[in-house]
């Protein structure tokens, strides 16, 4: 009977030890589940951040395309005005030669020469202003390009962080399955 009691005590101790092991495994499993939940939430947050960045990048790209089209149109306008200015300048030079010989005839012709000179000066000022605007636009375009490159670098860093998060999530899932 003593032997049976010792055997029962031995099995009870074994059972208690295994129950403690089981409780430890259950607690460890719960910790791992909580960790997986946190990683899943972190992954969702990263996905939202990436989606937001893509939306911002699409908007910036759209604005850049609009800006680029506007810049191209303005450059074309400047080129057209430069051509017009040159033609007007050449016309004015011809008129000056003709009018210099006819200057003695009427005061009216002198007024036309003065008007042509004023128009040439005004066009010259407009041309200068357009050139200044073009230079400013080129500076803005350069700044924009630099910001786009910076955004792309940040996006690549975020993407790398996102991939690390995905790897950690997969690893945690594998550990849970084991």
GROMACS .gro file of C-alpha atoms in nm:
model
  178
    1UNK     CA    1   0.000   0.000   0.000
    2UNK     CA    2   0.289   0.231   0.072
    3UNK     CA    3   0.417   0.157  -0.274
    4UNK     CA    4   0.080   0.247  -0.426
    5UNK     CA    5   0.073   0.569  -0.227
    6UNK     CA    6   0.429   0.653  -0.340
    7UNK     CA    7   0.334   0.572  -0.697
    8UNK     CA    8   0.022   0.790  -0.669
    9UNK     CA    9   0.229   1.075  -0.521
   10UNK     CA   10   0.485   1.032  -0.798
   11UNK     CA   11   0.216   1.048  -1.068
   12UNK     CA   12   0.047   1.340  -0.893
   13UNK     CA   13   0.381   1.529  -0.887
   14UNK     CA   14   0.435   1.439  -1.254
   15UNK     CA   15   0.082   1.558  -1.333
   16UNK     CA   16   0.138   1.884  -1.141
   17UNK     CA   17   0.467   1.943  -1.328
   18UNK     CA   18   0.303   1.882  -1.663
   19UNK     CA   19   0.013   2.108  -1.569
   20UNK     CA   20   0.262   2.387  -1.488
   21UNK     CA   21   0.436   2.324  -1.821
   22UNK     CA   22   0.100   2.340  -1.996
   23UNK     CA   23   0.012   2.667  -1.819
   24UNK     CA   24   0.352   2.811  -1.922
   25UNK     CA   25   0.293   2.705  -2.284
   26UNK     CA   26  -0.057   2.859  -2.279
   27UNK     CA   27   0.084   3.187  -2.141
   28UNK     CA   28   0.365   3.185  -2.401
   29UNK     CA   29   0.114   3.113  -2.677
   30UNK     CA   30  -0.102   3.405  -2.561
   31UNK     CA   31   0.203   3.636  -2.561
   32UNK     CA   32   0.281   3.528  -2.916
   33UNK     CA   33  -0.079   3.591  -3.022
   34UNK     CA   34  -0.067   3.940  -2.873
   35UNK     CA   35   0.260   4.004  -3.053
   36UNK     CA   36   0.108   3.887  -3.384
   37UNK     CA   37  -0.192   4.117  -3.324
   38UNK     CA   38   0.044   4.410  -3.264
   39UNK     CA   39   0.244   4.325  -3.575
   40UNK     CA   40  -0.077   4.297  -3.778
   41UNK     CA   41  -0.192   4.639  -3.655
   42UNK     CA   42   0.151   4.783  -3.731
   43UNK     CA   43   0.136   4.630  -4.078
   44UNK     CA   44  -0.208   4.783  -4.139
   45UNK     CA   45  -0.078   5.120  -4.023
   46UNK     CA   46   0.222   5.093  -4.256
   47UNK     CA   47  -0.010   4.999  -4.543
   48UNK     CA   48  -0.222   5.307  -4.471
   49UNK     CA   49   0.089   5.524  -4.463
   50UNK     CA   50   0.206   5.382  -4.795
   51UNK     CA   51  -0.138   5.435  -4.948
   52UNK     CA   52  -0.136   5.794  -4.824
   53UNK     CA   53   0.211   5.848  -4.967
   54UNK     CA   54   0.102   5.706  -5.302
   55UNK     CA   55  -0.195   5.943  -5.304
   56UNK     CA   56   0.032   6.238  -5.223
   57UNK     CA   57   0.276   6.129  -5.490
   58UNK     CA   58  -0.004   6.099  -5.748
   59UNK     CA   59  -0.126   6.447  -5.656
   60UNK     CA   60   0.225   6.593  -5.673
   61UNK     CA   61   0.284   6.421  -6.008
   62UNK     CA   62  -0.044   6.561  -6.140
   63UNK     CA   63   0.052   6.909  -6.022
   64UNK     CA   64   0.395   6.868  -6.175
   65UNK     CA   65   0.242   6.768  -6.510
   66UNK     CA   66   0.011   7.069  -6.497
   67UNK     CA   67   0.302   7.291  -6.405
   68UNK     CA   68   0.516   7.141  -6.681
   69UNK     CA   69   0.243   7.200  -6.939
   70UNK     CA   70   0.197   7.554  -6.818
   71UNK     CA   71   0.573   7.610  -6.826
   72UNK     CA   72   0.595   7.473  -7.181
   73UNK     CA   73   0.307   7.697  -7.290
   74UNK     CA   74   0.473   8.000  -7.132
   75UNK     CA   75   0.802   7.915  -7.300
   76UNK     CA   76   0.622   7.885  -7.634
   77UNK     CA   77   0.453   8.219  -7.569
   78UNK     CA   78   0.790   8.373  -7.489
   79UNK     CA   79   0.938   8.230  -7.810
   80UNK     CA   80   0.645   8.364  -8.010
   81UNK     CA   81   0.679   8.704  -7.850
   82UNK     CA   82   1.054   8.700  -7.912
   83UNK     CA   83   0.985   8.627  -8.279
   84UNK     CA   84   0.723   8.900  -8.285
   85UNK     CA   85   0.966   9.132  -8.111
   86UNK     CA   86   1.234   9.059  -8.369
   87UNK     CA   87   0.991   9.111  -8.654
   88UNK     CA   88   0.870   9.433  -8.496
   89UNK     CA   89   1.226   9.539  -8.432
   90UNK     CA   90   1.318   9.472  -8.796
   91UNK     CA   91   1.002   9.650  -8.910
   92UNK     CA   92   1.085   9.941  -8.685
   93UNK     CA   93   1.438   9.962  -8.820
   94UNK     CA   94   1.304   9.969  -9.177
   95UNK     CA   95   1.048  10.229  -9.081
   96UNK     CA   96   1.315  10.441  -8.916
   97UNK     CA   97   1.518  10.440  -9.238
   98UNK     CA   98   1.218  10.530  -9.451
   99UNK     CA   99   1.087  10.786  -9.207
  100UNK     CA  100   1.423  10.955  -9.164
  101UNK     CA  101   1.410  11.057  -9.531
  102UNK     CA  102   1.041  11.158  -9.501
  103UNK     CA  103   1.071  11.323  -9.160
  104UNK     CA  104   1.054  11.670  -9.308
  105UNK     CA  105   0.716  11.602  -9.477
  106UNK     CA  106   0.472  11.580  -9.185
  107UNK     CA  107   0.449  11.579  -8.808
  108UNK     CA  108   0.201  11.291  -8.837
  109UNK     CA  109   0.471  11.060  -8.971
  110UNK     CA  110   0.697  11.158  -8.681
  111UNK     CA  111   0.422  11.053  -8.437
  112UNK     CA  112   0.400  10.709  -8.603
  113UNK     CA  113   0.775  10.662  -8.565
  114UNK     CA  114   0.752  10.756  -8.198
  115UNK     CA  115   0.462  10.512  -8.149
  116UNK     CA  116   0.661  10.233  -8.315
  117UNK     CA  117   0.958  10.312  -8.089
  118UNK     CA  118   0.736  10.303  -7.779
  119UNK     CA  119   0.586   9.971  -7.887
  120UNK     CA  120   0.935   9.829  -7.937
  121UNK     CA  121   1.041   9.949  -7.592
  122UNK     CA  122   0.725   9.806  -7.436
  123UNK     CA  123   0.775   9.474  -7.612
  124UNK     CA  124   1.137   9.477  -7.498
  125UNK     CA  125   1.023   9.526  -7.140
  126UNK     CA  126   0.762   9.251  -7.177
  127UNK     CA  127   1.026   9.025  -7.327
  128UNK     CA  128   1.260   9.097  -7.036
  129UNK     CA  129   0.980   9.031  -6.787
  130UNK     CA  130   0.890   8.706  -6.960
  131UNK     CA  131   1.254   8.598  -6.950
  132UNK     CA  132   1.262   8.673  -6.577
  133UNK     CA  133   0.942   8.471  -6.527
  134UNK     CA  134   1.090   8.186  -6.729
  135UNK     CA  135   1.399   8.186  -6.506
  136UNK     CA  136   1.176   8.183  -6.197
  137UNK     CA  137   0.976   7.895  -6.341
  138UNK     CA  138   1.295   7.703  -6.406
  139UNK     CA  139   1.401   7.756  -6.044
  140UNK     CA  140   1.060   7.636  -5.922
  141UNK     CA  141   1.081   7.337  -6.154
  142UNK     CA  142   1.425   7.250  -6.015
  143UNK     CA  143   1.297   7.278  -5.656
  144UNK     CA  144   0.999   7.064  -5.747
  145UNK     CA  145   1.224   6.801  -5.904
  146UNK     CA  146   1.440   6.795  -5.590
  147UNK     CA  147   1.131   6.755  -5.371
  148UNK     CA  148   1.004   6.472  -5.591
  149UNK     CA  149   1.338   6.296  -5.557
  150UNK     CA  150   1.328   6.344  -5.180
  151UNK     CA  151   0.973   6.202  -5.169
  152UNK     CA  152   1.084   5.901  -5.371
  153UNK     CA  153   1.376   5.841  -5.132
  154UNK     CA  154   1.140   5.863  -4.834
  155UNK     CA  155   0.898   5.629  -5.003
  156UNK     CA  156   1.176   5.376  -5.064
  157UNK     CA  157   1.273   5.395  -4.696
  158UNK     CA  158   0.911   5.344  -4.593
  159UNK     CA  159   0.878   5.054  -4.832
  160UNK     CA  160   1.191   4.890  -4.687
  161UNK     CA  161   1.047   4.937  -4.336
  162UNK     CA  162   0.719   4.789  -4.456
  163UNK     CA  163   0.899   4.486  -4.598
  164UNK     CA  164   1.079   4.437  -4.265
  165UNK     CA  165   0.743   4.448  -4.093
  166UNK     CA  166   0.601   4.190  -4.334
  167UNK     CA  167   0.903   3.965  -4.272
  168UNK     CA  168   0.855   3.994  -3.894
  169UNK     CA  169   0.485   3.917  -3.933
  170UNK     CA  170   0.558   3.607  -4.144
  171UNK     CA  171   0.817   3.492  -3.891
  172UNK     CA  172   0.573   3.539  -3.604
  173UNK     CA  173   0.306   3.347  -3.794
  174UNK     CA  174   0.550   3.064  -3.856
  175UNK     CA  175   0.639   3.056  -3.486
  176UNK     CA  176   0.271   3.041  -3.393
  177UNK     CA  177   0.211   2.756  -3.631
  178UNK     CA  178   0.497   2.559  -3.476
   0.00000   0.00000   0.00000
